PDB file of C-alpha atoms in Angstrom:
ATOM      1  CA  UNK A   1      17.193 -11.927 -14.605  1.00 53.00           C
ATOM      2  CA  UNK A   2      15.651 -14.984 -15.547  1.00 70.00           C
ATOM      3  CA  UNK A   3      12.530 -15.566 -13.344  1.00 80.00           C
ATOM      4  CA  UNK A   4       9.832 -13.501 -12.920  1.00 89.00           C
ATOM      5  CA  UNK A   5       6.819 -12.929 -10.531  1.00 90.00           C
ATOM      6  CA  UNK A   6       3.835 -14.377 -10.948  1.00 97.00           C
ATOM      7  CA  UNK A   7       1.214 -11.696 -10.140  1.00 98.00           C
ATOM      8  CA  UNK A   8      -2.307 -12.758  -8.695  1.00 97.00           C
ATOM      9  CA  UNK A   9      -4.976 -11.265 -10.371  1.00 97.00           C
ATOM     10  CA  UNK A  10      -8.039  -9.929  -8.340  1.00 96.00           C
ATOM     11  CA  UNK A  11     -11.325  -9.808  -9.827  1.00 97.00           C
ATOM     12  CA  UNK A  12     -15.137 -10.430  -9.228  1.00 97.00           C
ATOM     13  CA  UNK A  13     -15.422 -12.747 -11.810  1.00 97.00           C
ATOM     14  CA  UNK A  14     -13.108 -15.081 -10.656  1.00 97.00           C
ATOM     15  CA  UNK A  15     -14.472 -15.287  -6.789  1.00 97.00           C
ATOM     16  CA  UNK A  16     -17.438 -15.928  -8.498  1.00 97.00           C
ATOM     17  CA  UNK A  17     -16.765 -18.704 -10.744  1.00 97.00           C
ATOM     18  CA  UNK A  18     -14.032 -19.933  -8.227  1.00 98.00           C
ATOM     19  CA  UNK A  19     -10.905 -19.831 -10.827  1.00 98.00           C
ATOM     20  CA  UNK A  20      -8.006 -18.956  -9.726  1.00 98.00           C
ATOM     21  CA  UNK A  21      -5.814 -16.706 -12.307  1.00 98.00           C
ATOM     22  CA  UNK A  22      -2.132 -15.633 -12.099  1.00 98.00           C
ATOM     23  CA  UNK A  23       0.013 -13.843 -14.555  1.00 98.00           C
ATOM     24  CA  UNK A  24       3.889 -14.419 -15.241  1.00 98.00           C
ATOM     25  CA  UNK A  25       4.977 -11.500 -15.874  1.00 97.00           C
ATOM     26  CA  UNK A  26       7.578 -12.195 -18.758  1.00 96.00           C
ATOM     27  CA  UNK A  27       7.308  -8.014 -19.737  1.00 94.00           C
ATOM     28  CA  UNK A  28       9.304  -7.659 -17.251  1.00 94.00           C
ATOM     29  CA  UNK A  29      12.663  -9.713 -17.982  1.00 92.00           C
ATOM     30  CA  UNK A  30      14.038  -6.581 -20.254  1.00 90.00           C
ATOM     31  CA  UNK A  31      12.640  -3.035 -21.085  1.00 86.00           C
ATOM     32  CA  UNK A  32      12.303  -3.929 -24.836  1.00 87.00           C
ATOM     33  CA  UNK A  33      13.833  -7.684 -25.181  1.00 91.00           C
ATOM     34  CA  UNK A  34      11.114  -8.578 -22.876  1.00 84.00           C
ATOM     35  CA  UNK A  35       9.230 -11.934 -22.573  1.00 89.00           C
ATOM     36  CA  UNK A  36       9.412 -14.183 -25.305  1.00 94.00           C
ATOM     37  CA  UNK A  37      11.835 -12.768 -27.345  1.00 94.00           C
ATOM     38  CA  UNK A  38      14.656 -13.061 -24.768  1.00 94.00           C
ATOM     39  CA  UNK A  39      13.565 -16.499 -24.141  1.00 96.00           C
ATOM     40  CA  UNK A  40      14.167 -16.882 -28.172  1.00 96.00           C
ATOM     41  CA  UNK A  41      17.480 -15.059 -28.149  1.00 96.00           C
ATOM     42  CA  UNK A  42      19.383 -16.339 -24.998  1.00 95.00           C
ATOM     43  CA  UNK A  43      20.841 -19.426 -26.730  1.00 97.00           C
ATOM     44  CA  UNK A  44      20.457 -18.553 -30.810  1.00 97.00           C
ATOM     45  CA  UNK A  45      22.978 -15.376 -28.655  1.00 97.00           C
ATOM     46  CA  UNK A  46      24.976 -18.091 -27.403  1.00 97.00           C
ATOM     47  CA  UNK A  47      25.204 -20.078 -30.796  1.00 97.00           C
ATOM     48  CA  UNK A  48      26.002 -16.801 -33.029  1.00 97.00           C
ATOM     49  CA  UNK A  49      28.667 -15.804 -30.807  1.00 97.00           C
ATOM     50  CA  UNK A  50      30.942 -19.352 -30.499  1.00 98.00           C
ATOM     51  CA  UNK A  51      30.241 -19.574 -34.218  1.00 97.00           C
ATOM     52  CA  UNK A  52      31.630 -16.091 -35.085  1.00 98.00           C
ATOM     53  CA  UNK A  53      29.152 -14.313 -36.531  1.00 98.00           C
ATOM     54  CA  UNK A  54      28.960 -10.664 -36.295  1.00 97.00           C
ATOM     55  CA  UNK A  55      25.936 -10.052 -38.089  1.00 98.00           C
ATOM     56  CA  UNK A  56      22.483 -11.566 -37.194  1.00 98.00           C
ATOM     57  CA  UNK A  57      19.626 -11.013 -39.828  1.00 98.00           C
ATOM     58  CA  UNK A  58      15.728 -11.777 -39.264  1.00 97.00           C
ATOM     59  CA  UNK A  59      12.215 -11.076 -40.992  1.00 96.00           C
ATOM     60  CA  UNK A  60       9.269  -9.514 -39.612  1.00 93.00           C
ATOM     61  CA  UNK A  61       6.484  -6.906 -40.567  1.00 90.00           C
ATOM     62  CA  UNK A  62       5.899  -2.638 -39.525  1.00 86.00           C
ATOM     63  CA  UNK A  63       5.162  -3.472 -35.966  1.00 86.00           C
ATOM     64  CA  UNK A  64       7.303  -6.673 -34.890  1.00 89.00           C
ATOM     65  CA  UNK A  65       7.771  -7.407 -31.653  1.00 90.00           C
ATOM     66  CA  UNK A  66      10.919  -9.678 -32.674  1.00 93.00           C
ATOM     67  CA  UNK A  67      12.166  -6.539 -34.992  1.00 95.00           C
ATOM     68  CA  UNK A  68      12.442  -4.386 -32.068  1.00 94.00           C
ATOM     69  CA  UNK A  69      13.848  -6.993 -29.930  1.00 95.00           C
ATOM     70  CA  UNK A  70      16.570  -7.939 -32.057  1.00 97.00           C
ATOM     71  CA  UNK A  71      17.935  -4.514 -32.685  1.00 97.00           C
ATOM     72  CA  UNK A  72      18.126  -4.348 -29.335  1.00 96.00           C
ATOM     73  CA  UNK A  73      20.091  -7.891 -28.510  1.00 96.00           C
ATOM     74  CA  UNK A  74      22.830  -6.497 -31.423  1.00 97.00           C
ATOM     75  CA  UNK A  75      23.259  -3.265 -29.719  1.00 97.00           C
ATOM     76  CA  UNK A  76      23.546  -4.878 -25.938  1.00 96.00           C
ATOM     77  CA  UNK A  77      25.948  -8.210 -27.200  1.00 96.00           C
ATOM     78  CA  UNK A  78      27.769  -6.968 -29.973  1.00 96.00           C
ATOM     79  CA  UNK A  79      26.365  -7.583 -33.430  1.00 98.00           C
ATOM     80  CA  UNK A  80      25.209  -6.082 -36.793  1.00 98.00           C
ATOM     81  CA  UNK A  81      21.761  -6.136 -37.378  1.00 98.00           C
ATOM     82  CA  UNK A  82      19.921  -6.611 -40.375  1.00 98.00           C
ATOM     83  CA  UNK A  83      16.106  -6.856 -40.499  1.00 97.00           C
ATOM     84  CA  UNK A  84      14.232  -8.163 -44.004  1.00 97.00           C
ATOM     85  CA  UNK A  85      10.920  -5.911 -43.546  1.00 96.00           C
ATOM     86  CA  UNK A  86       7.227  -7.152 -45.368  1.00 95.00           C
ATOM     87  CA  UNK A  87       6.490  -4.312 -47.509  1.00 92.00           C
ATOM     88  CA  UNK A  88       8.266  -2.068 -49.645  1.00 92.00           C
ATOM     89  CA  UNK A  89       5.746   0.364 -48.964  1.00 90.00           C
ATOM     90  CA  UNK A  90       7.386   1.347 -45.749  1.00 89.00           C
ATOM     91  CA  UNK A  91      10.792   1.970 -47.224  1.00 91.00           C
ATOM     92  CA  UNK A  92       9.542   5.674 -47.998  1.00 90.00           C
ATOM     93  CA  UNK A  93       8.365   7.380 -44.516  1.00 86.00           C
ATOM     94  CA  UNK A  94       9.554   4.590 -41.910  1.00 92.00           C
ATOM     95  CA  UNK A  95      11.497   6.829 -39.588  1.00 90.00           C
ATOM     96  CA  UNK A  96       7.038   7.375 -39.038  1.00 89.00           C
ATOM     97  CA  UNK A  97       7.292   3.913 -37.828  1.00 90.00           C
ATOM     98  CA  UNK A  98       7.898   3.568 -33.864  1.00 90.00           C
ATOM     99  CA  UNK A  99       8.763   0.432 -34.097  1.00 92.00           C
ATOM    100  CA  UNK A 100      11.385   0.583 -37.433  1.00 95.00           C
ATOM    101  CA  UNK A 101      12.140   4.257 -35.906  1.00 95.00           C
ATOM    102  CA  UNK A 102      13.503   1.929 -32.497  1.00 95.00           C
ATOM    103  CA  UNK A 103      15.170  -0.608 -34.797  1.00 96.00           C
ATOM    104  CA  UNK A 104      16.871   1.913 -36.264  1.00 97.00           C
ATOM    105  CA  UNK A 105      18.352   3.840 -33.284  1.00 97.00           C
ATOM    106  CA  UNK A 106      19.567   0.235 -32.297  1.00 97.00           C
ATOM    107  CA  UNK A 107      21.192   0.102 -35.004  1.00 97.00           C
ATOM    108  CA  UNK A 108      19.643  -2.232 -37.110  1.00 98.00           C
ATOM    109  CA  UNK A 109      19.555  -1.414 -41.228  1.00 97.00           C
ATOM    110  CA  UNK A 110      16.564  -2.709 -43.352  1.00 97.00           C
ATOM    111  CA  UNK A 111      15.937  -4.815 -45.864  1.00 97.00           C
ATOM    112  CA  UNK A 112      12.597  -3.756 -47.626  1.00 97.00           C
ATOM    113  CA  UNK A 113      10.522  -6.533 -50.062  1.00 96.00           C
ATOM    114  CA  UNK A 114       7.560  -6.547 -51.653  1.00 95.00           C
ATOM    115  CA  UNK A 115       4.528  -8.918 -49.547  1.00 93.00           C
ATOM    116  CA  UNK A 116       4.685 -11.308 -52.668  1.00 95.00           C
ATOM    117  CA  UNK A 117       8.994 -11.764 -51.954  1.00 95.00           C
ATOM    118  CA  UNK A 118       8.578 -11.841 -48.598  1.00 96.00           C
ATOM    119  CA  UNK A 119       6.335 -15.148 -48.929  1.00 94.00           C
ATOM    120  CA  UNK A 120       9.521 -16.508 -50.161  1.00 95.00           C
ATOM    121  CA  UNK A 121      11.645 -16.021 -47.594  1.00 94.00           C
ATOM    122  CA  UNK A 122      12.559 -19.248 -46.509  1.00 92.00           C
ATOM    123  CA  UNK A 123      13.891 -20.328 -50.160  1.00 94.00           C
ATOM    124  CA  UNK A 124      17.253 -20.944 -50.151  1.00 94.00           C
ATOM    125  CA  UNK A 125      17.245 -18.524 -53.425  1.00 96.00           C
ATOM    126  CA  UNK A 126      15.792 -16.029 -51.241  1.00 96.00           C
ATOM    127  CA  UNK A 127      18.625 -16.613 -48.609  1.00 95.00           C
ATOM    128  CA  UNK A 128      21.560 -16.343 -51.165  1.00 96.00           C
ATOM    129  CA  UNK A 129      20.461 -13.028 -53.054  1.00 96.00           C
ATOM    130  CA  UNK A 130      21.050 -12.049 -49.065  1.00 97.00           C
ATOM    131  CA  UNK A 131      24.189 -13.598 -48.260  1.00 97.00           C
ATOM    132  CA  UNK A 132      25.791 -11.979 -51.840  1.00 97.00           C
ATOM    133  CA  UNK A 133      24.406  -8.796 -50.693  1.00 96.00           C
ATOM    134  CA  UNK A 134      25.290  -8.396 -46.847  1.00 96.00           C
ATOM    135  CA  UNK A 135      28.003 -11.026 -46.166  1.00 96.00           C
ATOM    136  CA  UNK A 136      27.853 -13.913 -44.127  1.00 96.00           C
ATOM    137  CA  UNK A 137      25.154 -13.729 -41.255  1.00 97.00           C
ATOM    138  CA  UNK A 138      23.433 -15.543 -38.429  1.00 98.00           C
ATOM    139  CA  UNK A 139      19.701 -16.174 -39.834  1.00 96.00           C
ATOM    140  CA  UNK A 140      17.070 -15.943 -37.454  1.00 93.00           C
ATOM    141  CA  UNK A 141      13.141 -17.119 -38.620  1.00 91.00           C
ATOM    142  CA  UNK A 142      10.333 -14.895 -38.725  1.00 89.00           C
ATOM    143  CA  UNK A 143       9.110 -14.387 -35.145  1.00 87.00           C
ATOM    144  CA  UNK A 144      12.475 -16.439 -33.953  1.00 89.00           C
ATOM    145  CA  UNK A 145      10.818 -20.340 -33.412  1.00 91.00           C
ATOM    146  CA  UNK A 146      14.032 -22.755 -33.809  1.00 94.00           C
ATOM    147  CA  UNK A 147      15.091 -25.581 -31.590  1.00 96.00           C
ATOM    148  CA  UNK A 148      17.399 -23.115 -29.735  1.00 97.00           C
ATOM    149  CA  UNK A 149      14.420 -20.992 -29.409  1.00 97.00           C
ATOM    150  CA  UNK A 150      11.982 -23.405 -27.900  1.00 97.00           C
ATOM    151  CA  UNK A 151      14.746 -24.393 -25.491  1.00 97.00           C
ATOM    152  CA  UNK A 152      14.667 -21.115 -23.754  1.00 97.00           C
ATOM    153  CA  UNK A 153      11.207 -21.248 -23.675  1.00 97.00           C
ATOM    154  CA  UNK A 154      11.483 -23.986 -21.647  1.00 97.00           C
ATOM    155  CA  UNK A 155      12.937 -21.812 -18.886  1.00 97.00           C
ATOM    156  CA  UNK A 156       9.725 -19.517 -18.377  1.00 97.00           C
ATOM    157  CA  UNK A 157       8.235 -22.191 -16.211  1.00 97.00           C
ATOM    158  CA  UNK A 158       9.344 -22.920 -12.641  1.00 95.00           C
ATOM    159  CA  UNK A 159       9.161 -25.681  -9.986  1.00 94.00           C
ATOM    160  CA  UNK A 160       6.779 -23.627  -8.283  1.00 94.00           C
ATOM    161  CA  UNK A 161       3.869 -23.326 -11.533  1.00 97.00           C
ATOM    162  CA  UNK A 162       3.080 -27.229 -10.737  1.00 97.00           C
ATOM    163  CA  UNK A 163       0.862 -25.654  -8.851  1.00 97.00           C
ATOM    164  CA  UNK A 164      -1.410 -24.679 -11.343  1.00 98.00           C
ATOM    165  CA  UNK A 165      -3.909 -26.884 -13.851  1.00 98.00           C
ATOM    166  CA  UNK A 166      -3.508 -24.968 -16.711  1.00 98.00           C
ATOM    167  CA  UNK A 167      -0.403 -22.767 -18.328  1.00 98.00           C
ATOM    168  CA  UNK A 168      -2.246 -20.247 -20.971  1.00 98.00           C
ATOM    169  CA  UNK A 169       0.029 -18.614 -23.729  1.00 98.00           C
ATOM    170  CA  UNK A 170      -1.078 -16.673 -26.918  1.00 96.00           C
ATOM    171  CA  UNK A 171       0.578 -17.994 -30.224  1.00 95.00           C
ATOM    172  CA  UNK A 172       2.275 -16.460 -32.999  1.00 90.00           C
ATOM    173  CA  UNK A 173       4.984 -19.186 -34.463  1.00 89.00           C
ATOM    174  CA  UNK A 174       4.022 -21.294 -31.793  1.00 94.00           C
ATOM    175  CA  UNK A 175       7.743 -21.528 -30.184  1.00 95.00           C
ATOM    176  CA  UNK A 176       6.868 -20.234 -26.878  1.00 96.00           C
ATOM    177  CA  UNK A 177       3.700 -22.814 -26.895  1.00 97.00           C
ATOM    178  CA  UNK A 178       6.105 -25.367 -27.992  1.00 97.00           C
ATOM    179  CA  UNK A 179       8.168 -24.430 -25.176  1.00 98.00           C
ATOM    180  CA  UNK A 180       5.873 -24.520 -22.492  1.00 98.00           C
ATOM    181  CA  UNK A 181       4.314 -28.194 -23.009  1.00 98.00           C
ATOM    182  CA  UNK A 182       8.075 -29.592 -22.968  1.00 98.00           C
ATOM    183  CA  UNK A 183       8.070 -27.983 -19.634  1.00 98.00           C
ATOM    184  CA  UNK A 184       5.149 -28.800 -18.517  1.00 98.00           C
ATOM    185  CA  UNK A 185       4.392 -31.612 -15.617  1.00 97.00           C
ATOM    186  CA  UNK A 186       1.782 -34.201 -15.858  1.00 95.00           C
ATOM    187  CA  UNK A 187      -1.139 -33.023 -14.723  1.00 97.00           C
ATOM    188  CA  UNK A 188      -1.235 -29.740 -16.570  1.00 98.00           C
ATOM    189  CA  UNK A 189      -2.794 -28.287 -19.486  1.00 98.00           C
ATOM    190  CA  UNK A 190      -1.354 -25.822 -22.192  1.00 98.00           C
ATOM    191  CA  UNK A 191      -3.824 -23.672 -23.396  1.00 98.00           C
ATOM    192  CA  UNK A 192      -2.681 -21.416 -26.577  1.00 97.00           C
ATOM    193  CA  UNK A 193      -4.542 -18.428 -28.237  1.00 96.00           C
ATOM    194  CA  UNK A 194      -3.151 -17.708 -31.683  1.00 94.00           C
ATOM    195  CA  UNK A 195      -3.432 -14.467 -33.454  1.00 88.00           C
ATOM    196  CA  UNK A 196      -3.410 -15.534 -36.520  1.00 84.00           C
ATOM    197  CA  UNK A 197      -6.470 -17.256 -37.984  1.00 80.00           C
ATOM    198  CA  UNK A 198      -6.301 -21.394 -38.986  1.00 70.00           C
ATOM    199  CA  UNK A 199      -4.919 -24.023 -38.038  1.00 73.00           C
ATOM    200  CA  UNK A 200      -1.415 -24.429 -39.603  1.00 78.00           C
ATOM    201  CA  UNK A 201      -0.067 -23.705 -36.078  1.00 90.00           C
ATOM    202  CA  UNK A 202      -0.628 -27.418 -35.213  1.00 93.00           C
ATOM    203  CA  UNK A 203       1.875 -28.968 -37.175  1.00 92.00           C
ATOM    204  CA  UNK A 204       4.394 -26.017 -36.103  1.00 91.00           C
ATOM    205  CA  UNK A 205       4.282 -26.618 -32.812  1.00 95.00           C
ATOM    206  CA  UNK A 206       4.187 -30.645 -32.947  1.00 95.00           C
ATOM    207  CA  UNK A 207       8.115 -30.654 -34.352  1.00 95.00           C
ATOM    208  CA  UNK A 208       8.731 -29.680 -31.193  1.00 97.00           C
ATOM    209  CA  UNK A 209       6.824 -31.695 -28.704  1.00 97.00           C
ATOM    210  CA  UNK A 210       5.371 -34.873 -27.720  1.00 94.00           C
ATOM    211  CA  UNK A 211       3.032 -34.336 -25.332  1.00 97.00           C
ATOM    212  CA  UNK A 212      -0.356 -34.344 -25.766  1.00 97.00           C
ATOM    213  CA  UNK A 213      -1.329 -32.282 -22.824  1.00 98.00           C
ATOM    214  CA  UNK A 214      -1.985 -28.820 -25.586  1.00 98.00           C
ATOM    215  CA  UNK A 215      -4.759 -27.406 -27.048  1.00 96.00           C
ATOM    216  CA  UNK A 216      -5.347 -24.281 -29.310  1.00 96.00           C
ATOM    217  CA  UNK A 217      -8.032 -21.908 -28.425  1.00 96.00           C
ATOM    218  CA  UNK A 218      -9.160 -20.249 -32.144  1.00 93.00           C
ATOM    219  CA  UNK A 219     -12.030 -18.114 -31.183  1.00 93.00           C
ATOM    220  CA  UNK A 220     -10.314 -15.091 -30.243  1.00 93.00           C
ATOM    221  CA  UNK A 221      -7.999 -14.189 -32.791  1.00 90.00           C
ATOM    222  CA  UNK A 222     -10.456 -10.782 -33.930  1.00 88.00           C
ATOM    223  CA  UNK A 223      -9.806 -11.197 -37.275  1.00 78.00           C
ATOM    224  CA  UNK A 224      -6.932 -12.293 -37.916  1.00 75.00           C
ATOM    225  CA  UNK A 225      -2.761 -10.864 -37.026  1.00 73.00           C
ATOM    226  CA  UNK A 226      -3.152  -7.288 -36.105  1.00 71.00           C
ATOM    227  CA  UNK A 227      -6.712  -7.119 -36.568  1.00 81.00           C
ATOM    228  CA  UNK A 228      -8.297  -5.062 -33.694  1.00 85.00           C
ATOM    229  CA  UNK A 229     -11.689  -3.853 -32.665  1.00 89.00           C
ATOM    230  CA  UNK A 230     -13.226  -1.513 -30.029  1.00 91.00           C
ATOM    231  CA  UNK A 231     -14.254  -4.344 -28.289  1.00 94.00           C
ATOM    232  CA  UNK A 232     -10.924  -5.568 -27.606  1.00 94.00           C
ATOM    233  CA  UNK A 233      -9.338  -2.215 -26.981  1.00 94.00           C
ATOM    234  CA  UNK A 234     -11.741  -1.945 -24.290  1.00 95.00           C
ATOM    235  CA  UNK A 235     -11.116  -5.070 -22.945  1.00 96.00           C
ATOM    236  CA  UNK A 236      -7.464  -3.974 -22.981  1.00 96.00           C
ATOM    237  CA  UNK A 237      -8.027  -1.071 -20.841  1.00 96.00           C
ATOM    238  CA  UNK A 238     -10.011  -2.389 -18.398  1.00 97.00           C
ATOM    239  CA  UNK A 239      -7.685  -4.879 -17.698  1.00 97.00           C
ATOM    240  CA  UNK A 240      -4.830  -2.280 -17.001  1.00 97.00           C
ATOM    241  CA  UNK A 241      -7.142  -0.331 -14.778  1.00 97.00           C
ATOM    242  CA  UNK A 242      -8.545  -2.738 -12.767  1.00 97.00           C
ATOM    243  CA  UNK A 243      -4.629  -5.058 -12.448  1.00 97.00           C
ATOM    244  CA  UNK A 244      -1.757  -2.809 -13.407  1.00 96.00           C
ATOM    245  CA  UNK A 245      -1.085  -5.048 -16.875  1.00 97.00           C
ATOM    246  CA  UNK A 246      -0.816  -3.655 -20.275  1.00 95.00           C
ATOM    247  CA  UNK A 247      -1.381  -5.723 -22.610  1.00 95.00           C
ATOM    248  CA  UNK A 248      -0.698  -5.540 -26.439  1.00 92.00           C
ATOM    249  CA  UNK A 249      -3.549  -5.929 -29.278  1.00 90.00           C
ATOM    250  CA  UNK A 250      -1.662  -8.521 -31.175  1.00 89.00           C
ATOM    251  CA  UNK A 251      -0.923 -11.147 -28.178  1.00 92.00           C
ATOM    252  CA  UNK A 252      -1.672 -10.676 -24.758  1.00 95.00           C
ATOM    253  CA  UNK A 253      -4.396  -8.648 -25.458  1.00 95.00           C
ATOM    254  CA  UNK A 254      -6.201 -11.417 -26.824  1.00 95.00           C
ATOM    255  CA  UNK A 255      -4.822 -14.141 -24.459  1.00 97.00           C
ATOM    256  CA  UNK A 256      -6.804 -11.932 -21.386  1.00 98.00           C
ATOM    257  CA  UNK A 257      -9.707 -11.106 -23.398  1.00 97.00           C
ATOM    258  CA  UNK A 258     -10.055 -15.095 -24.260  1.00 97.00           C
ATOM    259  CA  UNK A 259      -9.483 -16.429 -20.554  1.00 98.00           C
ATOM    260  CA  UNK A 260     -11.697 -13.845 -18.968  1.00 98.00           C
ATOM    261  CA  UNK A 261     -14.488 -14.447 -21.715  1.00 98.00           C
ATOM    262  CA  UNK A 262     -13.904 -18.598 -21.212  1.00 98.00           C
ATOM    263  CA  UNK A 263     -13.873 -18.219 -17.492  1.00 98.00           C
ATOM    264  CA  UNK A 264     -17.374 -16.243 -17.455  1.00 98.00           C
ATOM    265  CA  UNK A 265     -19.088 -18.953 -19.907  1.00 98.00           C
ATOM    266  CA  UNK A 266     -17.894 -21.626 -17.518  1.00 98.00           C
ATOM    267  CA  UNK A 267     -14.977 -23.609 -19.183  1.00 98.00           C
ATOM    268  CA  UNK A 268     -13.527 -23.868 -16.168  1.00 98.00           C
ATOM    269  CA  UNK A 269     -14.657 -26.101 -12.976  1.00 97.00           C
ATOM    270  CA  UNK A 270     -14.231 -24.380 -10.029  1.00 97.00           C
ATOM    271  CA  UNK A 271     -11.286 -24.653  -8.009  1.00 98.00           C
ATOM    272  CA  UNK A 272      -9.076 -24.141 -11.452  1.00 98.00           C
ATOM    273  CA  UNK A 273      -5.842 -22.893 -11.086  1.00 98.00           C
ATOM    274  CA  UNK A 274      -4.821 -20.988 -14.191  1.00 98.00           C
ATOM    275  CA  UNK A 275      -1.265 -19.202 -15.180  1.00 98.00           C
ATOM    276  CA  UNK A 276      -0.747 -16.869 -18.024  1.00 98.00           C
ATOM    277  CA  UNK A 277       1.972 -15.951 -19.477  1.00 98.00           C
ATOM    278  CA  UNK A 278       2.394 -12.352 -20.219  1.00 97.00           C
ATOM    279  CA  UNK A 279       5.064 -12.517 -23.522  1.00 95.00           C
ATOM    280  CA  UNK A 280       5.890  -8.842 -23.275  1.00 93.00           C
ATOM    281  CA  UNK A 281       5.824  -7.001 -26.713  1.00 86.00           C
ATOM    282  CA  UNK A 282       4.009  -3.795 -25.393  1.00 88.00           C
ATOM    283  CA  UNK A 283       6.316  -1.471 -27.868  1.00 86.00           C
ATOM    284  CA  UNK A 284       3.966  -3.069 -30.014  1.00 82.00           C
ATOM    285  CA  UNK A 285       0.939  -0.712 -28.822  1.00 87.00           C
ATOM    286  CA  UNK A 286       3.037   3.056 -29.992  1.00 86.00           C
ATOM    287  CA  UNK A 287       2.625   1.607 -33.386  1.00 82.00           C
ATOM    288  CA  UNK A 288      -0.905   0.392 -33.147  1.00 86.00           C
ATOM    289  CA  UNK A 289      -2.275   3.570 -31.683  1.00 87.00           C
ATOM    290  CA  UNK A 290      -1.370   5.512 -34.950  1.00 86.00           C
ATOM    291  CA  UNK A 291      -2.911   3.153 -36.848  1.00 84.00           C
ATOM    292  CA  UNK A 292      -6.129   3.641 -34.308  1.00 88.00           C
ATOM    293  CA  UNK A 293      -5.824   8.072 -34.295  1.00 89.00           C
ATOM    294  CA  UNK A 294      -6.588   7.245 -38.649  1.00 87.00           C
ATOM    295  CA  UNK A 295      -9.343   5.518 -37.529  1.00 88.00           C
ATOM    296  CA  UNK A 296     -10.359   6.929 -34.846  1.00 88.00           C
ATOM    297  CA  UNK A 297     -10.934   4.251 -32.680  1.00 86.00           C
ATOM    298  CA  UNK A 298     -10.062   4.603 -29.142  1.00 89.00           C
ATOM    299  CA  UNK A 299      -6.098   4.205 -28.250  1.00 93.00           C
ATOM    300  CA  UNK A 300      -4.706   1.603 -25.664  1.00 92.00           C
ATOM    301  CA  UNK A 301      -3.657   2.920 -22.336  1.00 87.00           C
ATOM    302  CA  UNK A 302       0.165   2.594 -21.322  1.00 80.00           C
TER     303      UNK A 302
END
C-alpha cells in the first residue's frame, strides 16, 4: 500500500476560526513499519538487497520508533538485524523494554554503548570496531535520514494535497520534512514541529532541499525528545476521543497539540487549508506509559 487516506478532522475550533484541517494517515501503511519509517526503508530495502547485504545495522535509543521498525523490515524481506542501542544501562532488564522486547522477537540482536560512545557513532572508528565485530553490514543513520530516505518521503504526498496551503510534519532528523518540501507545489507551505529542542535541524534538512517554502515551528517541543507533561497527555487523549487518532508523545503528539494551539491564537487566516501528516510510531506509547505508571502521571489512551 502506498497511499493513504486523508481523514477530515471535525472540530469546533476549526468552524470557528474557519481552518480547514486534514490528517494523512501514514499509521496506517504497516502495523509496526508504519508512516515514516517505511517511507525511509522502501528504497535503502531496495539498495541493501541489489548490493548483497544480508545484514542491516542502525542506532537508536529505549523507545525508537526506527528500532522497532527495522526489526520488523529484516524479519518481512530477509535480513539480519543489528541495532547499536544508547545506553548500556538497558543491557541488564531490556526484555522490560516493549519496544527492545519487539525488536527482539523480530529478530534483531543489540548492540549496547555507553551515552558518551554513542555520541560517536558516526566516526568511522566507531563504524570499524563494528564491522570487525559483526561482519559486513548495510548501515542505516540514527532515525534513517539519507538521500534514499528522503526520496521515499517524497511519495507521502499526492496530486490531490495541492489542494491544501500548508503540509504540517513533526521533525526528528528532519528526513521526512526534507521530503515533503521536495514534493511540495508552489503555493504551499511546510510547516515542521521538532521534538528535539534548537535549531541544528536547519542545516539537516537544507542538504536536502532547495526550496524555501519551510519553516520550523520550535515552541512545542515540551522539553525537549521524550519529554512529556500532563498537559500534553491530555491533549493526546482528547484528540483520540473526539477524532479516532492516537497520537504518540514524542511526534505526533506534539504536531496536534502545536496546530490546534496555533490555530486557536489565530496563525491562520481563515479559509486555510491545512494537512498533517500522521508519521505513525504509536508502539512508541507501550513504552512511554511505563515510564508514566513510575510517575504517576496519567497514561495515553490506545
Amino acid at each position: 500500500m502506498n497511499h493513504v487516506p486523508n481523514q477530515q478532522i471535525a472540530l469546533p475550533l476549526l468552524f470557528e476560526k474557519q481552518v480547514t484541517l486534514a490528517v494523512k494517515r501514514e499509521d496506517l501503511l504497516h502495523p509496526v513499519i508504519s508512516g515514516n519509517k517505511y517511507r525511509k526503508l522502501k528504497y535503502n530495502l531496495q539498495r541493501a538487497k541489489a548490493q548483497n547485504f544480508d545484514v542491516l545495522l542502525t542506532f537508536g535509543g529505549a523507545f525508537s520508533n526506527h528500532i522497532a521498525a527495522v526489526a520488523c523490515a529484516g524479519k518481512e524481506y530477509g535480513f539480519g538485524t543489528i541495532g547499536v542501542i544508547r545506553g548500556e544501562e538497558l543491557k541488564k532488564g531490556w526484555g522490560t523494554n516493549p519496544t527492545l522486547k519487539l525488536a527482539s522477537e523480530y529478530g534483531m540482536r543489540f548492540h549496547f554503548v555507553s551515552r558518551e560512545a554513542y555520541r560517536t557513532k558516526d566516526d568511522r572508528s566507531f563504524v570499524r570496531k563494528l564491522q570487525m565485530e559483526y561482519g559486513d553490514f548495510y548501515l542505516f543513520p540514527e532515525g534513517g535520514t539519507n538521500a534514499l530516505a528522503v526520496k521515499g518521503c517524497e511519495e507521502i504526498l499526492t496530486q490531490g494535497d495541492t489542494e491544501f496551503d500548508i503540509i504540517a510534519t513533526c521533525v526528528g532528523t528532519g528526513g521526512t520534512m526534507a521530503g515533503l518540501i521536495n514534493a511540495t507545489a508552489a503555493h504551499q507551505q511546510v510547516l515542521g514541529f521538532p521534538a528535539l529542542k534548537g535549531d541544528f535541524l536547519i542545516d539537516s534538512i537544507r542538504k536536502f532541499v532547495t526550496k524555501p517554502n519551510w519553516k520550523l515551528i520550535t515552541d512545542y517541543h515540551f522539553g525537549g525528545y521524550a519529554k512529556v507533561t500532563p498537559e500534553l497527555i491530555a491533549s493526546i487523549n482528547t484528540f483520540k476521543e473526539q477524532t479516532g487518532i492516537a497520537s504518540d508523545p514524542v511526534y505526533t503528539g506534539k504536531l496536534f497539540f502545536g496546530l490546534l494551539d496555533m490555530i486557536a491564537n489565530n496563525q491562520f487566516k481563515a479559509g486555510t487549508k491545512i494537512l498533517a501528516i500522521h508519521t505513525g510510531g504509536l508502539q512508541g506509547i507501550f513504552g512511554m506509559n511505563e515510564v508514566l505508571k513510575k510517575k504517576n502521571l496519567p497514561l495515553i489512551n490506545l
